[in-house]
Amino acid sequence: MLSRLSEWFWNERLWFPGGLGWADLEDHDGITYSKPADLWVTLPIALAFLIIRQIFERTVAIRMAGALGVKEKIRVRAEHNPTLESFFRTTNKNPKQSEIESLGKKTGYSERQIHRWFRRRRNQERPNQMKKFKEARYRTIHTTCFCLGSYALHMVCVLQKPWFYEMKEMWTGFPMLELLPSQFWYYMIELGFYMSLLFSVASDVKRKDFKEQIVHHVATILLISFSWCVNYIRAGTLIMLVHDASDYLLESAKMFNYAGWRKACNYIFIVFAVVFMITRLVIFPFWILHCTWVYPVTIYPPFFGYYFFNGLLFVLQCLHIFWAVLILRMAVKFLPGNNIVEDERSDREETDSEDDEKELEGRKAPVKNGPVQNGHPPLNNNHHRKTE
């Protein structure tokens, strides 16, 4: 069964034009080609990224946060209540009005107290400022070094190749396209990095585009792996370069946002928005995607690999348009009268207005009147003067 599935999957008619196949990618006369077996190298690279990230966030990122003045907001924790906690974990984190009335009968809490308890409990689930900063700082360090290193590595070799600036040359001689040493490491490191992002997605900060991020990571991993296996390395190299051009700017803007450096955040974000629009909405669709969709059929008849490769590229382009809309919405906040650019994907923290402020003051200073339970003043109707 497995042997038949493997034979079907690696069928040359799926991945190559008629008359070409895996035998054409055998090394000869000192010329090296990409091979599917090379992708095993990405697993230890992905593991290394995960280890480096843990060390970096526990050491360098924390010291950097202190140096930049990242301040963590004190959150008021929800009082322990087994009934509400069970409902929160198993049923709904945002109870409906009928559910609130039912919980009120079970706990003896007023509707206002229940609303407040769920607000505080939801805030406990949200990542704190330090976690967001450490994640952004790690990606800033990685993407900055990675982009600079990859560009420096490629400019020596790639700029001497006509396919870097003449898109039609991208398919000349396909599939017998010689593999450059710089391309090998660029592919392995890039694929290892995205695999590490996919492995760590469960512990990363959850944003509103969480599902889109998963789709992006999976499509990118498939795209890089497929282009390597069938030797679409010229197209793959240019696609990765275009995508790496803007990512580190976004992470830098987020890092300064969390540190409270408002002007730096805004200026970097505007630069990111411009670079993103040029690379993802102009260069990618009108140069690279046009090249992968139009030119190949002038040389070979369409085949499954051609449709599969371009299908993944169209998925990425749809995500580019989705994120471009979010970026434009955030860029509007840079206009006069707005102090800071906020991430539209972030889940904003809920507050209890004056009630929480008074309770925070009570935690900073001794409480003179009234008993204290579990480090918090008791909840009662007189204590709640205002709703949200």
One Martini backbone bead per residue (centre of mass of N, CA, C, O) as a GRO file, in nm:
protein
  388
    1MET     BB    1   0.061   0.061  -0.024
    2LEU     BB    2   0.302   0.257   0.023
    3SER     BB    3   0.444   0.199  -0.245
    4ARG     BB    4   0.212   0.298  -0.426
    5LEU     BB    5   0.194   0.583  -0.312
    6SER     BB    6   0.487   0.662  -0.375
    7GLU     BB    7   0.473   0.609  -0.681
    8TRP     BB    8   0.249   0.818  -0.733
    9PHE     BB    9   0.379   1.073  -0.609
   10TRP     BB   10   0.662   1.032  -0.794
   11ASN     BB   11   0.542   1.091  -1.053
   12GLU     BB   12   0.657   1.247  -1.336
   13ARG     BB   13   0.379   1.348  -1.459
   14LEU     BB   14   0.320   1.550  -1.219
   15TRP     BB   15   0.613   1.731  -1.200
   16PHE     BB   16   0.662   1.705  -1.516
   17PRO     BB   17   0.719   1.733  -1.818
   18GLY     BB   18   0.724   1.583  -2.099
   19GLY     BB   19   1.029   1.386  -2.101
   20LEU     BB   20   1.072   1.440  -1.794
   21GLY     BB   21   1.284   1.380  -1.490
   22TRP     BB   22   1.479   1.256  -1.237
   23ALA     BB   23   1.726   1.186  -1.424
   24ASP     BB   24   1.788   1.498  -1.489
   25LEU     BB   25   1.892   1.536  -1.161
   26GLU     BB   26   2.169   1.428  -1.201
   27ASP     BB   27   2.477   1.441  -1.122
   28HIS     BB   28   2.729   1.623  -1.331
   29ASP     BB   29   3.023   1.762  -1.398
   30GLY     BB   30   2.990   1.930  -1.112
   31ILE     BB   31   2.680   1.937  -1.116
   32THR     BB   32   2.420   2.055  -0.903
   33TYR     BB   33   2.118   1.929  -0.757
   34SER     BB   34   1.826   1.909  -0.628
   35LYS     BB   35   1.699   1.712  -0.339
   36PRO     BB   36   1.471   1.568  -0.134
   37ALA     BB   37   1.677   1.461   0.088
   38ASP     BB   38   1.775   1.749   0.187
   39LEU     BB   39   1.526   1.819   0.383
   40TRP     BB   40   1.633   1.684   0.649
   41VAL     BB   41   1.804   1.932   0.744
   42THR     BB   42   1.559   2.107   0.863
   43LEU     BB   43   1.506   1.972   1.138
   44PRO     BB   44   1.761   2.064   1.304
   45ILE     BB   45   1.715   2.363   1.239
   46ALA     BB   46   1.441   2.393   1.380
   47LEU     BB   47   1.543   2.303   1.659
   48ALA     BB   48   1.754   2.528   1.689
   49PHE     BB   49   1.552   2.762   1.686
   50LEU     BB   50   1.396   2.680   1.943
   51ILE     BB   51   1.638   2.697   2.136
   52ILE     BB   52   1.729   2.986   2.077
   53ARG     BB   53   1.468   3.120   2.162
   54GLN     BB   54   1.462   3.038   2.460
   55ILE     BB   55   1.730   3.173   2.533
   56PHE     BB   56   1.674   3.459   2.431
   57GLU     BB   57   1.408   3.521   2.599
   58ARG     BB   58   1.563   3.463   2.890
   59THR     BB   59   1.784   3.697   2.831
   60VAL     BB   60   1.810   3.925   2.613
   61ALA     BB   61   1.509   4.025   2.605
   62ILE     BB   62   1.486   4.111   2.902
   63ARG     BB   63   1.714   4.321   2.899
   64MET     BB   64   1.595   4.490   2.669
   65ALA     BB   65   1.330   4.564   2.809
   66GLY     BB   66   1.463   4.724   3.038
   67ALA     BB   67   1.615   4.932   2.855
   68LEU     BB   68   1.331   5.028   2.706
   69GLY     BB   69   1.086   5.026   2.924
   70VAL     BB   70   0.914   4.782   2.980
   71LYS     BB   71   0.574   4.770   3.095
   72GLU     BB   72   0.375   4.604   3.325
   73LYS     BB   73   0.052   4.544   3.373
   74ILE     BB   74  -0.159   4.529   3.631
   75ARG     BB   75  -0.358   4.255   3.719
   76VAL     BB   76  -0.673   4.160   3.802
   77ARG     BB   77  -0.780   3.889   3.957
   78ALA     BB   78  -0.987   3.641   3.967
   79GLU     BB   79  -1.180   3.501   4.172
   80HIS     BB   80  -1.232   3.215   4.323
   81ASN     BB   81  -1.467   3.005   4.123
   82PRO     BB   82  -1.579   2.702   4.039
   83THR     BB   83  -1.827   2.767   3.863
   84LEU     BB   84  -1.703   2.981   3.671
   85GLU     BB   85  -1.453   2.818   3.587
   86SER     BB   86  -1.602   2.583   3.454
   87PHE     BB   87  -1.755   2.754   3.247
   88PHE     BB   88  -1.507   2.885   3.112
   89ARG     BB   89  -1.365   2.608   3.017
   90THR     BB   90  -1.634   2.439   2.893
   91THR     BB   91  -1.834   2.663   2.754
   92ASN     BB   92  -1.786   3.000   2.810
   93LYS     BB   93  -1.619   3.322   2.788
   94ASN     BB   94  -1.905   3.456   2.666
   95PRO     BB   95  -2.174   3.502   2.814
   96LYS     BB   96  -2.495   3.506   2.814
   97GLN     BB   97  -2.765   3.635   2.960
   98SER     BB   98  -2.891   3.363   3.049
   99GLU     BB   99  -2.624   3.256   3.176
  100ILE     BB  100  -2.588   3.478   3.385
  101GLU     BB  101  -2.849   3.425   3.542
  102SER     BB  102  -2.778   3.133   3.619
  103LEU     BB  103  -2.509   3.199   3.768
  104GLY     BB  104  -2.634   3.387   3.979
  105LYS     BB  105  -2.798   3.159   4.126
  106LYS     BB  106  -2.545   2.977   4.197
  107THR     BB  107  -2.352   3.223   4.336
  108GLY     BB  108  -2.486   3.520   4.418
  109TYR     BB  109  -2.432   3.701   4.188
  110SER     BB  110  -2.426   3.961   4.008
  111GLU     BB  111  -2.414   4.069   3.691
  112ARG     BB  112  -2.176   4.260   3.736
  113GLN     BB  113  -1.987   4.052   3.870
  114ILE     BB  114  -1.981   3.854   3.634
  115HIS     BB  115  -1.869   4.038   3.420
  116ARG     BB  116  -1.610   4.102   3.577
  117TRP     BB  117  -1.499   3.818   3.607
  118PHE     BB  118  -1.474   3.758   3.295
  119ARG     BB  119  -1.285   3.987   3.227
  120ARG     BB  120  -1.052   3.899   3.410
  121ARG     BB  121  -1.023   3.610   3.298
  122ARG     BB  122  -0.957   3.692   3.007
  123ASN     BB  123  -0.700   3.857   3.076
  124GLN     BB  124  -0.537   3.608   3.182
  125GLU     BB  125  -0.521   3.478   2.883
  126ARG     BB  126  -0.359   3.704   2.799
  127PRO     BB  127  -0.086   3.832   2.684
  128ASN     BB  128   0.174   3.991   2.783
  129GLN     BB  129   0.400   4.236   2.715
  130MET     BB  130   0.658   4.065   2.744
  131LYS     BB  131   0.585   3.839   2.547
  132LYS     BB  132   0.554   4.018   2.299
  133PHE     BB  133   0.839   4.137   2.302
  134LYS     BB  134   1.006   3.874   2.284
  135GLU     BB  135   0.891   3.780   2.014
  136ALA     BB  136   0.966   4.033   1.847
  137ARG     BB  137   1.271   4.035   1.914
  138TYR     BB  138   1.345   3.766   1.792
  139ARG     BB  139   1.243   3.828   1.502
  140THR     BB  140   1.423   4.072   1.460
  141ILE     BB  141   1.696   3.939   1.484
  142HIS     BB  142   1.654   3.723   1.273
  143THR     BB  143   1.554   3.885   1.022
  144THR     BB  144   1.786   4.080   1.003
  145CYS     BB  145   2.019   3.877   0.975
  146PHE     BB  146   1.891   3.710   0.750
  147CYS     BB  147   1.859   3.926   0.534
  148LEU     BB  148   2.147   4.028   0.524
  149GLY     BB  149   2.278   3.752   0.471
  150SER     BB  150   2.116   3.667   0.217
  151TYR     BB  151   2.182   3.910   0.044
  152ALA     BB  152   2.490   3.893   0.056
  153LEU     BB  153   2.504   3.601  -0.054
  154HIS     BB  154   2.345   3.662  -0.331
  155MET     BB  155   2.477   3.907  -0.472
  156VAL     BB  156   2.730   3.760  -0.571
  157CYS     BB  157   2.566   3.542  -0.751
  158VAL     BB  158   2.287   3.646  -0.864
  159LEU     BB  159   2.370   3.912  -1.020
  160GLN     BB  160   2.521   3.722  -1.242
  161LYS     BB  161   2.232   3.641  -1.312
  162PRO     BB  162   1.982   3.686  -1.546
  163TRP     BB  163   1.723   3.583  -1.370
  164PHE     BB  164   1.712   3.828  -1.165
  165TYR     BB  165   1.619   4.049  -1.417
  166GLU     BB  166   1.523   3.807  -1.620
  167MET     BB  167   1.244   3.622  -1.611
  168LYS     BB  168   1.268   3.426  -1.858
  169GLU     BB  169   1.538   3.286  -1.742
  170MET     BB  170   1.410   3.103  -1.519
  171TRP     BB  171   1.339   2.858  -1.755
  172THR     BB  172   1.610   2.806  -1.859
  173GLY     BB  173   1.668   2.457  -1.869
  174PHE     BB  174   1.437   2.320  -1.769
  175PRO     BB  175   1.534   2.131  -1.482
  176MET     BB  176   1.851   2.209  -1.539
  177LEU     BB  177   1.935   2.364  -1.245
  178GLU     BB  178   2.178   2.503  -1.089
  179LEU     BB  179   2.321   2.471  -0.770
  180LEU     BB  180   2.385   2.690  -0.529
  181PRO     BB  181   2.522   2.717  -0.222
  182SER     BB  182   2.345   2.957  -0.128
  183GLN     BB  183   2.072   2.821  -0.192
  184PHE     BB  184   2.085   2.587  -0.001
  185TRP     BB  185   2.096   2.755   0.271
  186TYR     BB  186   1.855   2.929   0.222
  187TYR     BB  187   1.647   2.704   0.214
  188MET     BB  188   1.707   2.559   0.484
  189ILE     BB  189   1.666   2.804   0.674
  190GLU     BB  190   1.386   2.893   0.585
  191LEU     BB  191   1.241   2.624   0.636
  192GLY     BB  192   1.327   2.592   0.934
  193PHE     BB  193   1.186   2.848   1.035
  194TYR     BB  194   0.889   2.778   0.952
  195MET     BB  195   0.879   2.519   1.117
  196SER     BB  196   0.921   2.656   1.393
  197LEU     BB  197   0.663   2.828   1.378
  198LEU     BB  198   0.466   2.586   1.362
  199PHE     BB  199   0.557   2.447   1.633
  200SER     BB  200   0.505   2.738   1.809
  201VAL     BB  201   0.203   2.840   1.771
  202ALA     BB  202   0.072   2.752   2.048
  203SER     BB  203   0.272   2.971   2.219
  204ASP     BB  204   0.190   3.203   2.077
  205VAL     BB  205   0.053   3.485   1.997
  206LYS     BB  206  -0.282   3.548   1.971
  207ARG     BB  207  -0.455   3.636   1.681
  208LYS     BB  208  -0.697   3.716   1.449
  209ASP     BB  209  -0.489   3.572   1.222
  210PHE     BB  210  -0.432   3.271   1.297
  211LYS     BB  211  -0.539   3.108   1.053
  212GLU     BB  212  -0.375   3.261   0.838
  213GLN     BB  213  -0.099   3.181   0.954
  214ILE     BB  214  -0.126   2.880   0.910
  215VAL     BB  215  -0.168   2.890   0.606
  216HIS     BB  216   0.098   3.033   0.546
  217HIS     BB  217   0.297   2.823   0.663
  218VAL     BB  218   0.203   2.581   0.496
  219ALA     BB  219   0.235   2.708   0.212
  220THR     BB  220   0.538   2.772   0.244
  221ILE     BB  221   0.642   2.486   0.296
  222LEU     BB  222   0.530   2.363   0.033
  223LEU     BB  223   0.667   2.557  -0.163
  224ILE     BB  224   0.962   2.508  -0.087
  225SER     BB  225   0.963   2.200  -0.115
  226PHE     BB  226   0.864   2.178  -0.408
  227SER     BB  227   1.076   2.364  -0.547
  228TRP     BB  228   1.308   2.173  -0.465
  229CYS     BB  229   1.227   1.893  -0.582
  230VAL     BB  230   1.172   2.030  -0.895
  231ASN     BB  231   1.370   2.280  -0.945
  232TYR     BB  232   1.241   2.588  -0.857
  233ILE     BB  233   1.483   2.776  -0.746
  234ARG     BB  234   1.459   3.048  -0.881
  235ALA     BB  235   1.174   3.121  -0.795
  236GLY     BB  236   1.213   3.064  -0.490
  237THR     BB  237   1.430   3.277  -0.435
  238LEU     BB  238   1.264   3.530  -0.514
  239ILE     BB  239   1.026   3.486  -0.323
  240MET     BB  240   1.189   3.499  -0.056
  241LEU     BB  241   1.311   3.781  -0.095
  242VAL     BB  242   1.041   3.936  -0.103
  243HIS     BB  243   0.938   3.841   0.185
  244ASP     BB  244   1.200   3.939   0.357
  245ALA     BB  245   1.189   4.262   0.315
  246SER     BB  246   0.948   4.325   0.563
  247ASP     BB  247   0.925   4.163   0.834
  248TYR     BB  248   1.133   4.313   1.028
  249LEU     BB  249   0.975   4.582   1.041
  250LEU     BB  250   0.729   4.485   1.197
  251GLU     BB  251   0.880   4.380   1.449
  252SER     BB  252   1.005   4.654   1.520
  253ALA     BB  253   0.742   4.810   1.563
  254LYS     BB  254   0.632   4.629   1.792
  255MET     BB  255   0.863   4.664   1.989
  256PHE     BB  256   0.826   4.979   2.024
  257ASN     BB  257   0.537   4.965   2.116
  258TYR     BB  258   0.585   4.802   2.384
  259ALA     BB  259   0.801   5.032   2.483
  260GLY     BB  260   0.671   5.331   2.399
  261TRP     BB  261   0.789   5.414   2.107
  262ARG     BB  262   0.601   5.591   1.907
  263LYS     BB  263   0.761   5.721   1.675
  264ALA     BB  264   0.925   5.475   1.592
  265CYS     BB  265   0.684   5.298   1.528
  266ASN     BB  266   0.550   5.472   1.307
  267TYR     BB  267   0.787   5.498   1.107
  268ILE     BB  268   0.840   5.195   1.065
  269PHE     BB  269   0.556   5.122   0.971
  270ILE     BB  270   0.552   5.294   0.714
  271VAL     BB  271   0.787   5.152   0.581
  272PHE     BB  272   0.659   4.875   0.583
  273ALA     BB  273   0.407   4.943   0.414
  274VAL     BB  274   0.559   5.021   0.157
  275VAL     BB  275   0.720   4.758   0.117
  276PHE     BB  276   0.479   4.567   0.112
  277MET     BB  277   0.325   4.687  -0.131
  278ILE     BB  278   0.554   4.650  -0.338
  279THR     BB  279   0.623   4.339  -0.297
  280ARG     BB  280   0.315   4.206  -0.268
  281LEU     BB  281   0.140   4.406  -0.492
  282VAL     BB  282   0.366   4.414  -0.734
  283ILE     BB  283   0.608   4.222  -0.771
  284PHE     BB  284   0.472   3.949  -0.721
  285PRO     BB  285   0.227   3.957  -0.934
  286PHE     BB  286   0.375   4.123  -1.194
  287TRP     BB  287   0.634   3.930  -1.200
  288ILE     BB  288   0.646   3.648  -1.064
  289LEU     BB  289   0.358   3.534  -1.120
  290HIS     BB  290   0.373   3.588  -1.421
  291CYS     BB  291   0.616   3.403  -1.472
  292THR     BB  292   0.487   3.126  -1.353
  293TRP     BB  293   0.220   3.142  -1.551
  294VAL     BB  294   0.324   3.223  -1.852
  295TYR     BB  295   0.612   3.112  -1.948
  296PRO     BB  296   0.603   2.795  -1.925
  297VAL     BB  297   0.379   2.754  -2.163
  298THR     BB  298   0.597   2.838  -2.391
  299ILE     BB  299   0.761   2.555  -2.345
  300TYR     BB  300   0.532   2.393  -2.189
  301PRO     BB  301   0.294   2.202  -2.107
  302PRO     BB  302   0.069   2.166  -1.887
  303PHE     BB  303   0.091   2.061  -1.540
  304PHE     BB  304   0.047   1.977  -1.221
  305GLY     BB  305   0.291   2.134  -1.098
  306TYR     BB  306   0.208   2.405  -1.217
  307TYR     BB  307  -0.065   2.430  -1.061
  308PHE     BB  308   0.038   2.386  -0.773
  309PHE     BB  309   0.238   2.620  -0.752
  310ASN     BB  310   0.036   2.851  -0.832
  311GLY     BB  311  -0.171   2.794  -0.613
  312LEU     BB  312   0.011   2.878  -0.374
  313LEU     BB  313   0.060   3.168  -0.475
  314PHE     BB  314  -0.242   3.254  -0.462
  315VAL     BB  315  -0.273   3.217  -0.161
  316LEU     BB  316  -0.065   3.430  -0.081
  317GLN     BB  317  -0.202   3.668  -0.226
  318CYS     BB  318  -0.459   3.668  -0.055
  319LEU     BB  319  -0.307   3.728   0.210
  320HIS     BB  320  -0.188   3.997   0.120
  321ILE     BB  321  -0.459   4.143   0.091
  322PHE     BB  322  -0.558   4.103   0.379
  323TRP     BB  323  -0.311   4.252   0.515
  324ALA     BB  324  -0.334   4.522   0.362
  325VAL     BB  325  -0.593   4.611   0.499
  326LEU     BB  326  -0.480   4.620   0.786
  327ILE     BB  327  -0.250   4.820   0.727
  328LEU     BB  328  -0.428   5.058   0.636
  329ARG     BB  329  -0.583   5.083   0.903
  330MET     BB  330  -0.323   5.151   1.066
  331ALA     BB  331  -0.213   5.393   0.895
  332VAL     BB  332  -0.442   5.594   0.965
  333LYS     BB  333  -0.331   5.634   1.268
  334PHE     BB  334  -0.088   5.828   1.164
  335LEU     BB  335  -0.247   6.053   1.162
  336PRO     BB  336  -0.335   6.330   1.277
  337GLY     BB  337  -0.423   6.261   1.629
  338ASN     BB  338  -0.237   6.010   1.643
  339ASN     BB  339  -0.008   5.834   1.852
  340ILE     BB  340  -0.059   5.518   1.760
  341VAL     BB  341   0.013   5.205   1.634
  342GLU     BB  342  -0.210   4.940   1.608
  343ASP     BB  343  -0.278   4.609   1.617
  344GLU     BB  344  -0.547   4.465   1.453
  345ARG     BB  345  -0.480   4.158   1.560
  346SER     BB  346  -0.521   4.232   1.841
  347ASP     BB  347  -0.621   4.158   2.173
  348ARG     BB  348  -0.791   4.352   2.369
  349GLU     BB  349  -0.802   4.478   2.675
  350GLU     BB  350  -1.002   4.469   2.949
  351THR     BB  351  -1.195   4.694   3.157
  352ASP     BB  352  -1.316   4.845   3.491
  353SER     BB  353  -1.216   5.108   3.542
  354GLU     BB  354  -1.247   5.233   3.854
  355ASP     BB  355  -1.244   4.963   4.004
  356ASP     BB  356  -0.957   4.869   3.928
  357GLU     BB  357  -0.801   5.118   4.019
  358LYS     BB  358  -0.876   5.090   4.321
  359GLU     BB  359  -0.761   4.801   4.353
  360LEU     BB  360  -0.471   4.867   4.278
  361GLU     BB  361  -0.429   5.068   4.508
  362GLY     BB  362  -0.490   4.855   4.731
  363ARG     BB  363  -0.228   4.679   4.655
  364LYS     BB  364  -0.015   4.917   4.713
  365ALA     BB  365  -0.188   4.964   4.972
  366PRO     BB  366  -0.314   4.962   5.264
  367VAL     BB  367  -0.598   4.827   5.412
  368LYS     BB  368  -0.825   4.974   5.640
  369ASN     BB  369  -1.103   4.879   5.517
  370GLY     BB  370  -1.196   4.586   5.543
  371PRO     BB  371  -1.180   4.288   5.426
  372VAL     BB  372  -0.951   4.036   5.300
  373GLN     BB  373  -0.961   3.826   5.001
  374ASN     BB  374  -0.712   3.695   4.831
  375GLY     BB  375  -0.603   4.007   4.795
  376HIS     BB  376  -0.911   4.110   4.789
  377PRO     BB  377  -1.174   4.277   4.782
  378PRO     BB  378  -1.488   4.247   4.829
  379LEU     BB  379  -1.771   4.154   4.664
  380ASN     BB  380  -2.014   4.416   4.598
  381ASN     BB  381  -2.254   4.636   4.514
  382ASN     BB  382  -2.109   4.894   4.637
  383HIS     BB  383  -1.837   4.860   4.472
  384HIS     BB  384  -2.024   4.908   4.215
  385ARG     BB  385  -2.062   5.197   4.012
  386LYS     BB  386  -1.949   5.089   3.731
  387THR     BB  387  -1.943   5.023   3.416
  388GLU     BB  388  -1.806   5.006   3.101
   0.00000   0.00000   0.00000
